[in-house]
Amino acid sequence: MMTIGIIYGGTREGNTEMLAHYAVQELAAEKIYLRDYSIHSIVDQRHILGGFQNIGDDYNSIIDRILQHDILIFVTPIYWYSMSGTMKNFIDRWSQSLRDTNYSNFKASMSAKKAFVIAVGGDNPYVKGLPLIQQFQHIFDFMGMSFDGYVLGEGNKPGDIRQDEAAILAAQQLNNKLKAYEG
Amino acid sequence: MMTIGIIYGGTREGNTEMLAHYAVQELAAEKIYLRDYSIHSIVDQRHILGGFQNIGDDYNSIIDRILQHDILIFVTPIYWYSMSGTMKNFIDRWSQSLRDTNYSNFKASMSAKKAFVIAVGGDNPYVKGLPLIQQFQHIFDFMGMSFDGYVLGEGNKPGDIRQDEAAILAAQQLNNKLKAYEG
Amino acid sequence: MMTIGIIYGGTREGNTEMLAHYAVQELAAEKIYLRDYSIHSIVDQRHILGGFQNIGDDYNSIIDRILQHDILIFVTPIYWYSMSGTMKNFIDRWSQSLRDTNYSNFKASMSAKKAFVIAVGGDNPYVKGLPLIQQFQHIFDFMGMSFDGYVLGEGNKPGDIRQDEAAILAAQQLNNKLKAYEG
Amino acid sequence: MMTIGIIYGGTREGNTEMLAHYAVQELAAEKIYLRDYSIHSIVDQRHILGGFQNIGDDYNSIIDRILQHDILIFVTPIYWYSMSGTMKNFIDRWSQSLRDTNYSNFKASMSAKKAFVIAVGGDNPYVKGLPLIQQFQHIFDFMGMSFDGYVLGEGNKPGDIRQDEAAILAAQQLNNKLKAYEG
C-alpha cells in the first residue's frame, strides 16, 4: 500500500485547491499547506566554508513529513506562468537538503517517489502553463522521481474551476488512479 | 536617452552576477539586489472585500525605483529550472500592484519598457533553461513589455562562468546594444 | 451552425485516428486524409522574381475544402516529438497560399476559424509532446486562429490508445464541445 | 580527429545557410543538401507483417554518409516554428532505420555522435524557435546523441541574417569549437 502526501502552494483556498479536491477525495492523503509554515528563501551557501547554515524555520519538518510518502502531489496556482513563490521557495531549499548530512538519504528517498502536479491558472493555462510542466519535469528528472501525471485547469474568480469540465474529469480520473495505488 | 534598472534575484555574488557584469559594464544602470530587501510572498486577496491589504515591506519602494527606468534587466540564477524564489516572490507581487490605486499607472508604465533576462544555471541551461525563457515571455506579454533579448550561461562553482565563452560573448554583445540605447 | 473539417496527418489508421474517432463521432465533419493526396514540400520562392510557382499537386484542392469550415481539427501522430512530415509539408505550404493572389482571402478566412489538435505518441507524450503543442500555438497565433483545445494520448502498438483512459475521456469531452458548436 | 557532416534542410540558399557558413568555414565538413535528393515521407509499417518495405529513394545513401561522421550539424530554416518538412521527412525515416536489419548498428552508431543545430526564422526565433530546440533535444535524447549546442538567428529577406550580429558571433564561436574538435 502506498501513501500520499499533498503539498499545497497556494495562499488561499481557491480554484486550485477545489480542483485538487476532486483528485484526492476519499484518499487518506496527508495535506500540507505551505502557507501555514515559515519557509525562508534559500541562501546559496553551496560553495562557502561550512556549507549551508542551519535555518530555524519549518522547512525540515515538512521534508520529514513528505519523506514518509510514496506519492507526492504538488498543487499550485499558476502565478505569473509558474508555481507560486511560496512553492518555489520550498523547492529551492531542496538544494540545501541535498547537502545536509542529516538528510544523507534525501535524493535516494525522493527518487523512489511518484510525482503528480495539479495547477490552475487564469490566462490560457492549457498552453501558457506548459513551461511550468516542463520545469516540473526537469525537477523530477533531476531528483530521479517519476512524473506520473498532471492536471491543468482554468479559473480566475473563486469557483470558476467548476466550469472547467475537462479539468474536473481529468482530476476525477487521477482520483481513480490514486485510489488504485492506495490499494 | 534611456535609463536602465537591473534587478538581481540571486542570493549571493555568483556566476550570474559575474555574467551580468559583462552586460552592464560602463553603463549608468541602477542596480537593485532583491536579497537586500524584505519582500513577502503574495497573499492572493484579489477576490476578497477590500482587496489587497497594504504590506509594510520593501516591495513598493522597489517598484518606485524600477518605474523610473526605460529598460529593465532581470538577472537570476536558474534554481530548479526557473527564476529564484526571491525573484518569483517579487514578480508575484505585481498582481497586487496591478490592483493598487496608488499605482494606477503600473501596467501602462511597465508596458513601455524593454526587458532583458540574464540567467545562469549548472544543469544544461541552454536547453533546460528554456522553460524559464518562455515563462518570462508570457510575463512580459501579459504586461505589454517588449522582450528584447536574453543571455543564458552555464556555471556551477563560483567563477565557472568565465569558461563559458559563448555566454560572455553574448553578454558583451548585449552590452553594446545597451550602450546604444543609453545614448 | 458551424461545420468541421478534420485533417489527418498519419500514414496509417492507427492510435491517433482511433483517439480522434472518440472526438468526432456522430459529427458531420469532413475528413481529409493527407496520405491520400500528393503534397510537395514547399520550395521557398518568397523572394524571387515572380514569387511562388504554381505546383500541380493536390495542395490547393485541400485548401479549398478546409476554407469551407469554421472549425479545423489537426490530427497527427507524434513522430519524433512533432507533427508528421506529411502534415508539416502541408502546413509549410501555407506560406505559399499567403502570397497566392488566387487566395487573397486566405489569412482572413483562416483567422476566423477555431482550431483543435489531437496527437498521440509513444514516448511520454504528456510531457515530450508539449513542444508540439507550443508550435501549434505559434502557428495558430500567426494565422490569427483561435486554439480552442487539444487532446494528447499515449500509444505505440495498434490499439494501445484504448488503455489511455484519460485521453479517451478528454476526447469524449471534446466531442461534447464540438456537438454543441455543430448545433 | 573527428569528422563533421552537415545536413541542410532548407529549400534554397538562404539566411540559414549563410549563418551556417560562419559556423563551418575552414572546416573539412561534408555538406549534404537534402533538397538535392528524393526522400519520401515515412509510411509507418512498424506493426505490420514484414515491417518496413524497402523504399527505392535516396534516404539510405544519406544515412550511409552521416554514419561516417562524429559530429552532425542540423541546419534548417524555421518554417512554421519547427524544422522544414524536408528535414522532418528525413528524420521521420529514422524510425525505419531503427528496424532495418541492414542498419542494425544505427542507434548505437548515432548515439556516439555529437549534435548541433543551426536555425534561422523570421518571427522572433529567439523565443518562438525554442519549441524546435526542445524537440531536437528529445530527438537526440532518444537516440542517445549528445546535444552540444545550437545557434538561433533572425532573418526574413535574403541577407537579413547579416544584421543579426549576436547570431553571427555565436556561429563564429561554434566555428572555433568545431575546429578544436577537428583537431
XYZ file of C-alpha atoms in Angstrom:
732
model
C 0.000 0.000 0.000
C 1.275 3.398 -0.999
C 0.704 6.589 0.942
C 0.191 10.043 -0.446
C 1.386 13.489 0.568
C -0.113 16.615 -0.944
C 1.823 19.853 -0.930
C -0.290 22.955 -1.434
C 1.465 26.099 -2.666
C -1.472 28.478 -2.817
C -2.018 31.373 -0.480
C -5.759 30.890 -0.143
C -8.402 28.247 -0.542
C -9.017 28.850 -4.219
C -9.710 27.202 -7.530
C -6.554 25.138 -7.398
C -7.472 23.504 -4.116
C -11.002 22.984 -5.372
C -9.657 21.125 -8.390
C -7.264 19.145 -6.218
C -10.218 18.154 -4.071
C -11.639 16.119 -6.949
C -8.313 14.349 -7.304
C -7.810 13.466 -3.669
C -11.306 12.859 -2.338
C -11.719 9.692 -0.306
C -7.952 9.289 -0.099
C -6.111 9.070 3.191
C -3.604 11.620 1.990
C -1.604 13.886 4.259
C -2.244 17.503 3.361
C 0.492 20.070 3.820
C -0.409 23.713 3.297
C 2.852 25.596 2.834
C 1.149 28.888 3.703
C 0.785 27.642 7.280
C 4.543 27.449 7.735
C 7.555 29.693 7.719
C 9.938 28.746 4.931
C 12.766 31.122 4.166
C 14.145 31.723 0.704
C 17.304 29.769 0.146
C 20.640 31.466 0.557
C 23.045 29.686 -1.733
C 25.881 28.538 0.507
C 26.938 25.530 -1.513
C 30.381 26.877 -2.073
C 31.333 28.562 1.165
C 33.277 27.069 4.013
C 30.973 25.091 6.241
C 28.263 24.901 3.617
C 24.652 25.610 4.390
C 23.867 27.006 7.778
C 21.037 25.583 9.743
C 17.881 27.661 9.324
C 15.487 27.599 12.225
C 12.280 27.613 10.215
C 9.664 24.947 9.430
C 11.320 23.635 6.273
C 12.895 20.485 7.706
C 9.707 19.445 9.457
C 7.926 19.453 6.105
C 10.697 17.449 4.485
C 10.366 14.938 7.325
C 6.708 14.552 6.513
C 6.958 14.217 2.739
C 9.763 11.680 3.001
C 7.232 9.302 4.595
C 5.138 9.058 1.462
C 5.383 7.133 -1.787
C 3.392 9.584 -3.862
C 3.689 13.373 -3.806
C 1.152 15.699 -5.369
C 2.273 19.268 -5.954
C -0.748 21.574 -6.012
C -0.082 25.152 -7.041
C -1.929 28.048 -8.555
C -0.193 29.338 -11.653
C 1.176 32.712 -10.667
C 2.896 34.509 -13.484
C 3.148 31.333 -15.544
C 4.910 29.217 -12.944
C 4.441 27.819 -9.474
C 3.768 30.228 -6.609
C 6.781 31.879 -4.983
C 5.771 30.047 -1.823
C 6.170 26.672 -3.503
C 9.286 27.826 -5.346
C 10.922 28.810 -2.060
C 10.158 25.352 -0.722
C 11.669 23.590 -3.712
C 14.671 25.928 -3.837
C 15.562 24.698 -0.375
C 15.943 21.152 -1.680
C 19.433 22.287 -2.723
C 20.175 22.530 0.952
C 18.718 19.116 1.839
C 20.835 17.580 -0.911
C 23.914 18.664 1.056
C 22.549 18.197 4.565
C 24.301 15.324 6.338
C 21.200 14.884 8.485
C 19.361 14.044 5.269
C 22.019 11.997 3.530
C 19.279 9.802 2.085
C 17.273 12.710 0.683
C 17.841 12.161 -3.021
C 17.639 8.371 -2.867
C 14.407 8.562 -0.926
C 12.867 11.143 -3.234
C 13.917 9.176 -6.304
C 11.645 6.324 -5.256
C 8.554 8.515 -5.281
C 5.891 9.131 -7.881
C 5.032 12.764 -8.541
C 1.882 14.479 -9.779
C 1.121 18.140 -10.420
C -2.190 19.993 -10.235
C -2.142 23.614 -11.362
C -4.797 26.191 -12.169
C -4.325 29.481 -13.948
C -6.447 32.245 -15.364
C -4.654 33.021 -18.620
C -4.879 30.086 -21.018
C -3.179 27.593 -18.699
C -3.526 24.777 -21.219
C -0.851 26.459 -23.301
C 0.783 29.105 -21.115
C 1.081 26.644 -18.230
C 3.236 24.283 -20.278
C 6.594 25.832 -19.310
C 5.586 25.107 -15.701
C 5.001 21.460 -16.569
C 8.363 21.344 -18.318
C 10.039 22.885 -15.267
C 8.493 20.228 -13.046
C 9.679 17.545 -15.482
C 13.250 18.822 -15.157
C 12.910 18.995 -11.368
C 11.628 15.437 -11.119
C 14.217 14.185 -13.622
C 16.985 15.710 -11.540
C 15.674 14.021 -8.393
C 15.034 10.754 -10.196
C 11.323 10.953 -9.405
C 8.738 9.525 -11.738
C 6.441 12.243 -13.152
C 3.255 10.249 -13.474
C 0.711 12.843 -14.462
C -0.632 16.353 -14.201
C -3.926 18.148 -14.375
C -4.232 21.706 -15.644
C -7.347 23.780 -15.071
C -8.617 27.259 -15.851
C -10.062 29.701 -13.376
C -9.816 33.260 -12.185
C -12.601 34.201 -9.836
C -13.299 31.852 -6.920
C -15.334 28.888 -8.086
C -14.529 29.359 -11.786
C -12.909 25.966 -11.908
C -16.327 24.334 -11.627
C -16.980 25.481 -15.201
C -13.881 23.675 -16.490
C -15.457 20.289 -17.068
C -12.403 18.868 -18.805
C -10.222 19.677 -15.796
C -12.697 18.169 -13.355
C -12.956 14.993 -15.416
C -9.176 14.756 -15.522
C -8.974 15.260 -11.754
C -11.561 12.540 -11.174
C -9.593 10.268 -13.476
C -6.488 10.973 -11.409
C -8.514 10.171 -8.297
C -9.257 6.708 -9.662
C -5.610 6.174 -10.424
C -4.548 7.265 -6.942
C -7.146 5.036 -5.289
C -5.706 2.096 -7.147
C -2.246 2.970 -5.799
C -3.556 3.371 -2.280
C -4.942 -0.109 -2.616
C 18.315 58.840 -23.555
C 17.093 55.694 -21.929
C 17.906 54.635 -18.387
C 18.407 51.116 -17.137
C 17.398 49.288 -13.985
C 18.873 45.901 -13.130
C 17.032 43.573 -10.786
C 19.201 40.872 -9.239
C 17.433 37.790 -7.890
C 20.435 35.820 -6.644
C 21.263 35.236 -3.033
C 24.980 35.683 -3.395
C 27.515 37.293 -5.668
C 27.844 34.371 -8.030
C 28.213 33.357 -11.639
C 25.022 35.075 -12.673
C 26.148 38.446 -11.426
C 29.546 37.884 -12.958
C 27.919 37.277 -16.343
C 25.637 40.275 -15.878
C 28.718 42.358 -15.192
C 29.869 41.882 -18.785
C 26.471 43.069 -19.989
C 26.232 46.183 -17.860
C 29.783 47.399 -17.548
C 30.264 51.103 -18.206
C 26.534 51.665 -18.056
C 24.946 54.099 -15.620
C 22.435 51.455 -14.584
C 20.694 51.374 -11.236
C 21.364 48.074 -9.517
C 18.747 46.575 -7.229
C 19.710 43.487 -5.252
C 16.478 41.883 -4.074
C 18.352 39.995 -1.363
C 18.961 43.288 0.416
C 15.252 43.844 0.935
C 12.308 42.263 2.656
C 9.686 41.165 0.139
C 6.873 38.980 1.411
C 5.239 36.256 -0.642
C 1.991 37.436 -2.114
C -1.239 36.545 -0.396
C -3.882 36.403 -3.098
C -6.557 38.826 -1.988
C -7.866 39.742 -5.416
C -11.321 38.469 -4.663
C -11.962 39.421 -1.072
C -13.702 42.518 0.177
C -11.288 45.403 0.331
C -8.804 43.694 -1.951
C -5.116 43.576 -1.186
C -4.023 44.806 2.188
C -1.085 47.101 2.459
C 2.097 45.177 3.292
C 4.699 47.070 5.190
C 7.730 45.631 3.460
C 10.187 46.987 0.903
C 8.248 45.901 -2.176
C 6.719 49.238 -3.112
C 9.991 51.082 -2.770
C 11.495 48.783 -5.376
C 8.551 49.263 -7.702
C 9.042 53.022 -7.326
C 12.611 52.632 -8.462
C 12.053 50.366 -11.452
C 9.204 52.516 -12.747
C 11.766 55.273 -13.354
C 13.604 53.287 -15.999
C 13.048 52.545 -19.671
C 14.939 49.272 -19.705
C 14.758 46.508 -17.108
C 17.236 43.654 -16.898
C 16.180 40.647 -14.843
C 19.254 38.815 -13.578
C 18.612 35.495 -11.888
C 20.439 32.279 -11.199
C 18.495 29.297 -12.500
C 17.328 27.492 -9.387
C 15.446 24.322 -10.137
C 14.908 25.292 -13.774
C 13.263 28.617 -13.060
C 13.993 32.006 -11.516
C 14.965 32.135 -7.848
C 12.130 32.114 -5.309
C 13.347 35.551 -4.300
C 12.699 36.939 -7.754
C 9.486 34.951 -8.092
C 8.158 36.457 -4.892
C 8.928 39.898 -6.272
C 7.121 39.249 -9.557
C 4.184 37.528 -7.845
C 3.547 40.788 -6.042
C 2.941 42.551 -9.368
C -0.586 41.113 -9.088
C -1.010 43.420 -6.157
C 0.404 46.493 -7.900
C -1.966 45.868 -10.806
C -4.852 46.478 -8.383
C -3.226 49.136 -6.210
C -4.923 52.506 -6.701
C -1.675 54.178 -5.658
C -0.122 52.578 -8.731
C -2.962 53.011 -11.194
C -0.428 53.588 -13.936
C 1.573 50.426 -13.188
C 0.682 48.358 -16.235
C 0.764 51.267 -18.668
C 4.159 52.334 -17.364
C 5.598 48.814 -17.459
C 4.246 48.245 -20.960
C 6.502 50.994 -22.275
C 9.650 49.260 -21.068
C 12.111 46.986 -22.775
C 13.030 43.821 -20.903
C 16.114 41.626 -20.905
C 16.933 38.458 -18.984
C 20.315 37.103 -17.874
C 20.272 33.667 -16.268
C 22.933 31.137 -15.336
C 22.426 27.525 -14.404
C 24.508 24.474 -13.753
C 22.496 21.751 -15.473
C 22.426 22.319 -19.223
C 20.856 25.772 -19.058
C 20.914 26.151 -22.843
C 18.137 23.583 -23.040
C 16.764 23.153 -19.540
C 16.622 26.924 -19.042
C 14.250 27.367 -21.985
C 11.023 26.967 -19.986
C 12.266 29.879 -17.870
C 12.681 31.989 -21.005
C 9.209 31.003 -22.191
C 7.821 31.892 -18.787
C 9.440 35.342 -18.959
C 7.972 35.776 -22.450
C 4.488 35.129 -21.072
C 5.129 37.535 -18.191
C 6.324 40.291 -20.497
C 3.495 39.637 -22.964
C 0.954 39.992 -20.174
C 2.468 43.304 -19.108
C 2.859 44.506 -22.686
C 6.634 44.760 -22.253
C 8.980 44.176 -25.139
C 11.249 41.149 -24.547
C 14.329 42.324 -26.368
C 16.849 39.647 -25.546
C 18.319 37.184 -23.119
C 21.653 35.632 -22.292
C 21.959 32.135 -20.864
C 25.158 30.886 -19.283
C 26.478 27.763 -17.631
C 28.188 27.567 -14.276
C 28.153 25.740 -11.003
C 31.142 26.540 -8.857
C 31.977 30.202 -8.340
C 33.823 31.564 -11.363
C 32.755 28.750 -13.692
C 31.026 31.233 -15.938
C 34.413 32.523 -17.079
C 34.796 29.248 -19.004
C 31.552 29.811 -20.914
C 32.982 31.895 -23.731
C 29.762 31.866 -25.726
C 27.854 33.363 -22.804
C 30.465 36.040 -22.222
C 30.466 36.998 -25.886
C 26.684 37.222 -25.830
C 26.806 39.379 -22.695
C 29.346 41.701 -24.295
C 27.136 41.893 -27.357
C 24.222 42.872 -25.135
C 26.470 45.476 -23.531
C 26.985 47.113 -26.911
C 23.268 47.119 -27.550
C 22.531 48.675 -24.171
C 25.173 51.357 -24.645
C 23.496 52.334 -27.882
C 20.202 52.704 -26.027
C 21.788 54.739 -23.263
C 22.987 57.037 -25.957
C -24.349 26.226 -37.270
C -20.650 25.593 -37.566
C -19.069 22.976 -39.785
C -15.957 20.963 -39.045
C -13.033 19.820 -41.145
C -10.600 17.206 -39.842
C -7.113 16.993 -41.273
C -5.368 13.667 -40.672
C -1.584 13.634 -40.884
C -0.926 9.975 -40.125
C 0.276 7.454 -42.606
C -1.922 4.632 -41.400
C -5.112 4.017 -39.492
C -3.511 3.973 -36.068
C -3.906 5.040 -32.482
C -4.201 8.706 -33.362
C -7.166 8.151 -35.633
C -8.713 5.849 -33.075
C -8.471 8.609 -30.464
C -9.801 11.169 -32.917
C -12.747 8.876 -33.541
C -13.941 9.447 -29.971
C -13.749 13.187 -30.530
C -15.613 13.308 -33.834
C -18.169 10.522 -33.584
C -21.684 11.496 -34.608
C -20.396 14.717 -36.113
C -20.995 15.634 -39.740
C -17.319 16.513 -40.117
C -15.453 16.395 -43.409
C -12.474 14.075 -43.107
C -9.337 14.771 -45.102
C -6.588 12.158 -45.041
C -3.429 13.867 -46.256
C -1.875 10.489 -47.084
C -4.395 10.110 -49.917
C -3.025 13.154 -51.708
C 0.158 14.360 -53.298
C 1.524 17.391 -51.495
C 5.028 18.534 -52.384
C 7.435 20.043 -49.901
C 7.485 23.795 -50.197
C 10.212 25.449 -52.181
C 10.717 28.862 -50.664
C 10.238 31.299 -53.516
C 9.054 34.245 -51.470
C 11.917 36.406 -52.544
C 12.468 35.583 -56.182
C 11.028 37.366 -59.166
C 7.540 36.113 -59.898
C 7.164 34.572 -56.460
C 5.847 31.099 -55.920
C 5.340 28.979 -58.983
C 2.162 27.061 -59.404
C 2.574 23.456 -58.239
C 0.350 20.945 -59.939
C -0.326 18.799 -56.901
C -3.356 18.316 -54.657
C -2.491 21.042 -52.166
C -4.863 23.739 -53.393
C -7.810 21.367 -53.548
C -7.341 20.640 -49.852
C -7.100 24.325 -49.022
C -10.355 24.832 -50.934
C -12.012 22.263 -48.725
C -10.742 23.446 -45.360
C -11.633 27.057 -46.124
C -15.300 25.983 -46.125
C -15.263 25.095 -42.445
C -15.474 27.042 -39.203
C -13.597 24.532 -37.097
C -10.427 22.676 -38.047
C -9.099 19.676 -36.160
C -5.484 18.733 -36.799
C -4.962 15.050 -36.079
C -1.390 13.831 -36.144
C 0.684 11.056 -34.690
C 3.680 12.416 -32.815
C 6.643 11.427 -34.932
C 9.945 12.440 -33.406
C 8.269 14.823 -30.985
C 6.394 16.862 -33.568
C 3.727 16.529 -36.233
C 4.299 14.042 -39.049
C 6.365 15.222 -42.003
C 3.245 14.752 -44.082
C 1.322 17.287 -42.042
C 4.368 19.553 -41.796
C 4.667 19.629 -45.577
C 1.021 20.627 -45.770
C 1.403 23.472 -43.282
C 4.703 24.634 -44.782
C 2.797 25.285 -47.996
C 0.592 27.827 -46.224
C 3.487 30.248 -46.836
C 2.628 29.916 -50.491
C -1.123 30.439 -50.023
C -0.376 33.581 -48.028
C 1.146 35.049 -51.211
C -1.166 33.467 -53.761
C -3.367 36.082 -55.419
C -5.937 33.381 -56.080
C -6.219 33.040 -52.301
C -6.029 36.669 -51.308
C -8.511 35.976 -48.535
C -6.531 33.044 -47.096
C -5.313 34.605 -43.857
C -8.525 36.495 -43.144
C -10.560 33.362 -43.702
C -8.293 31.178 -41.567
C -8.254 33.785 -38.782
C -11.984 33.288 -38.275
C -11.596 29.588 -37.532
C -11.328 27.657 -34.316
C -8.539 25.094 -34.154
C -8.087 21.874 -32.202
C -5.233 19.379 -32.109
C -5.310 15.650 -31.395
C -1.930 13.944 -31.151
C -0.752 10.541 -29.961
C 2.792 9.480 -29.215
C 4.597 6.540 -27.729
C 7.267 8.240 -25.633
C 5.702 10.196 -22.768
C 3.570 12.448 -24.993
C 2.114 14.270 -21.991
C 5.465 15.933 -21.478
C 7.507 15.338 -24.619
C 4.557 16.320 -26.813
C 4.401 19.802 -25.293
C 6.810 21.439 -27.755
C 4.412 20.259 -30.481
C 1.523 21.991 -28.722
C 3.612 25.145 -28.389
C 4.468 25.004 -32.100
C 0.774 24.740 -32.956
C 0.065 27.693 -30.667
C 2.595 29.802 -32.564
C 1.146 28.627 -35.888
C -2.400 29.498 -34.880
C -1.297 32.818 -33.362
C 0.392 33.768 -36.602
C -2.744 32.973 -38.581
C -4.999 34.631 -36.031
C -6.809 31.356 -35.387
C -8.250 30.559 -32.001
C -6.569 27.500 -30.417
C -9.504 26.101 -28.509
C -8.166 22.828 -27.199
C -6.051 19.764 -27.651
C -6.014 16.135 -26.624
C -2.799 14.200 -26.106
C -2.749 10.422 -25.888
C -0.212 7.649 -25.426
C 0.159 4.596 -27.605
C 2.686 2.587 -29.504
C 1.305 -0.687 -30.764
C -2.002 -0.568 -32.638
C -4.889 -0.323 -30.199
C -2.741 0.849 -27.263
C -4.707 4.067 -27.062
C -7.676 2.137 -25.685
C -5.690 1.748 -22.449
C -5.253 5.501 -22.093
C -8.480 6.222 -20.272
C -7.602 9.843 -19.554
C -7.097 10.518 -23.270
C -10.357 8.836 -24.207
C -12.268 10.805 -21.598
C -10.715 14.016 -22.888
C -11.632 13.096 -26.462
C -15.215 12.386 -25.435
C -15.294 15.708 -23.644
C -14.115 17.395 -26.826
C -16.833 15.525 -28.688
C -19.464 17.119 -26.472
C -17.966 20.532 -27.054
C -17.921 20.045 -30.826
C -21.506 18.810 -30.873
C -22.543 21.998 -29.113
C -20.780 24.016 -31.831
C -22.402 21.999 -34.595
C -25.709 22.864 -33.044
C 40.398 13.592 -35.200
C 36.676 13.975 -35.575
C 34.859 14.487 -38.845
C 31.774 16.565 -39.428
C 28.643 16.085 -41.521
C 26.251 18.963 -42.149
C 22.648 18.271 -43.080
C 20.862 21.173 -44.730
C 17.063 21.166 -44.639
C 16.356 24.397 -46.485
C 14.912 24.626 -49.945
C 17.098 27.452 -51.116
C 20.413 29.092 -50.359
C 19.070 31.483 -47.744
C 19.783 33.106 -44.433
C 20.111 29.805 -42.637
C 22.872 28.577 -44.894
C 24.544 31.963 -44.680
C 24.601 31.693 -40.901
C 25.807 28.109 -41.071
C 28.623 29.290 -43.296
C 30.114 31.238 -40.386
C 29.986 28.100 -38.263
C 31.584 25.743 -40.749
C 34.066 27.874 -42.617
C 37.527 26.363 -42.979
C 36.236 23.011 -41.819
C 36.563 19.872 -43.912
C 32.899 19.084 -43.327
C 30.779 17.003 -45.671
C 27.771 19.009 -46.787
C 24.515 17.249 -47.549
C 21.717 19.302 -49.061
C 18.504 17.328 -48.558
C 16.821 19.305 -51.335
C 19.083 17.605 -53.850
C 17.667 14.179 -53.014
C 14.407 12.306 -53.144
C 13.278 11.330 -49.657
C 9.755 10.001 -49.273
C 7.584 10.635 -46.253
C 7.616 7.687 -43.938
C 4.799 5.184 -44.071
C 4.505 3.722 -40.593
C 4.846 -0.019 -41.096
C 6.277 -0.829 -37.684
C 3.402 -3.068 -36.802
C 2.531 -4.880 -40.000
C 3.777 -8.268 -41.092
C 7.153 -7.941 -42.734
C 7.737 -4.488 -41.265
C 9.014 -1.621 -43.326
C 9.230 -2.137 -47.041
C 12.301 -1.095 -48.870
C 11.877 2.342 -50.423
C 13.891 2.974 -53.530
C 14.740 6.590 -52.818
C 17.924 8.368 -51.727
C 17.318 8.063 -47.983
C 19.668 5.177 -47.242
C 22.521 6.732 -49.184
C 22.320 9.770 -46.929
C 22.255 7.628 -43.802
C 25.361 5.867 -45.108
C 27.101 9.196 -45.359
C 26.146 10.630 -41.979
C 27.077 7.429 -40.182
C 30.698 8.115 -41.182
C 30.913 11.250 -39.083
C 31.446 12.005 -35.408
C 29.675 15.320 -35.405
C 26.391 16.147 -37.123
C 25.109 19.681 -37.663
C 21.437 20.042 -38.491
C 20.860 23.265 -40.406
C 17.261 24.228 -41.011
C 15.213 27.323 -41.649
C 12.420 27.676 -39.128
C 9.271 27.083 -41.110
C 6.118 27.493 -39.069
C 8.048 27.282 -35.790
C 9.709 23.962 -36.496
C 12.193 22.346 -38.865
C 11.368 22.279 -42.569
C 9.104 19.476 -43.785
C 12.045 18.356 -45.865
C 14.187 17.793 -42.793
C 11.244 16.363 -40.842
C 10.661 13.781 -43.562
C 14.316 12.794 -43.314
C 14.210 12.389 -39.542
C 10.836 10.614 -39.610
C 12.503 7.915 -41.662
C 14.910 7.170 -38.815
C 12.045 5.046 -37.421
C 12.617 2.803 -40.387
C 16.389 2.624 -39.977
C 15.896 1.674 -36.321
C 14.179 -1.516 -37.543
C 16.245 -2.127 -40.671
C 18.399 -5.239 -40.273
C 20.816 -3.766 -42.790
C 21.383 -0.976 -40.273
C 21.371 -2.984 -37.073
C 24.037 -0.668 -35.698
C 22.087 2.519 -36.472
C 21.176 3.591 -32.963
C 24.480 2.581 -31.394
C 26.385 4.448 -34.069
C 24.230 7.567 -33.808
C 24.473 7.533 -30.015
C 28.213 8.118 -30.252
C 27.784 11.357 -32.163
C 27.712 14.966 -31.093
C 24.860 17.041 -32.494
C 24.481 20.749 -33.202
C 21.569 22.741 -34.597
C 21.579 25.969 -36.596
C 18.185 27.504 -37.316
C 17.003 30.854 -38.636
C 13.491 32.227 -38.534
C 11.721 35.469 -39.273
C 9.272 35.709 -36.387
C 11.113 36.145 -33.092
C 13.125 32.932 -33.371
C 14.888 33.562 -30.060
C 11.650 32.775 -28.287
C 9.338 31.169 -30.830
C 12.124 28.881 -32.008
C 12.539 27.332 -28.554
C 9.984 24.528 -29.045
C 12.111 23.476 -32.035
C 15.177 23.314 -29.816
C 13.257 21.311 -27.219
C 12.058 18.979 -29.954
C 15.641 18.410 -31.118
C 16.643 17.732 -27.510
C 14.034 14.983 -27.295
C 15.178 13.574 -30.639
C 18.813 13.485 -29.580
C 17.925 12.101 -26.148
C 16.012 9.267 -27.765
C 18.978 8.424 -29.991
C 21.460 8.844 -27.178
C 23.225 11.643 -29.040
C 24.912 14.476 -27.196
C 23.263 17.841 -27.976
C 26.294 20.086 -27.747
C 24.958 23.425 -28.889
C 22.726 25.432 -31.137
C 22.667 28.804 -32.820
C 19.452 30.678 -33.500
C 19.296 33.619 -35.871
C 16.739 36.054 -37.215
C 16.095 36.842 -40.834
C 13.366 37.112 -43.398
C 14.553 38.640 -46.633
C 17.705 37.183 -48.192
C 20.759 38.561 -46.433
C 18.909 39.753 -43.339
C 20.966 37.456 -41.184
C 23.971 39.724 -41.694
C 22.238 42.249 -39.428
C 21.949 39.727 -36.599
C 25.327 40.325 -35.022
C 24.610 38.156 -31.994
C 23.840 35.181 -34.221
C 26.957 35.680 -36.306
C 29.124 35.921 -33.201
C 27.577 32.742 -31.857
C 28.187 30.984 -35.172
C 31.815 32.092 -35.179
C 32.131 30.854 -31.624
C 30.756 27.498 -32.736
C 33.271 27.528 -35.568
C 36.121 27.777 -33.058
C 34.667 24.910 -31.066
C 34.313 22.732 -34.157
C 37.853 23.496 -35.293
C 39.109 22.277 -31.940
C 37.199 19.018 -32.426
C 38.534 18.589 -35.938
C 41.952 18.848 -34.445
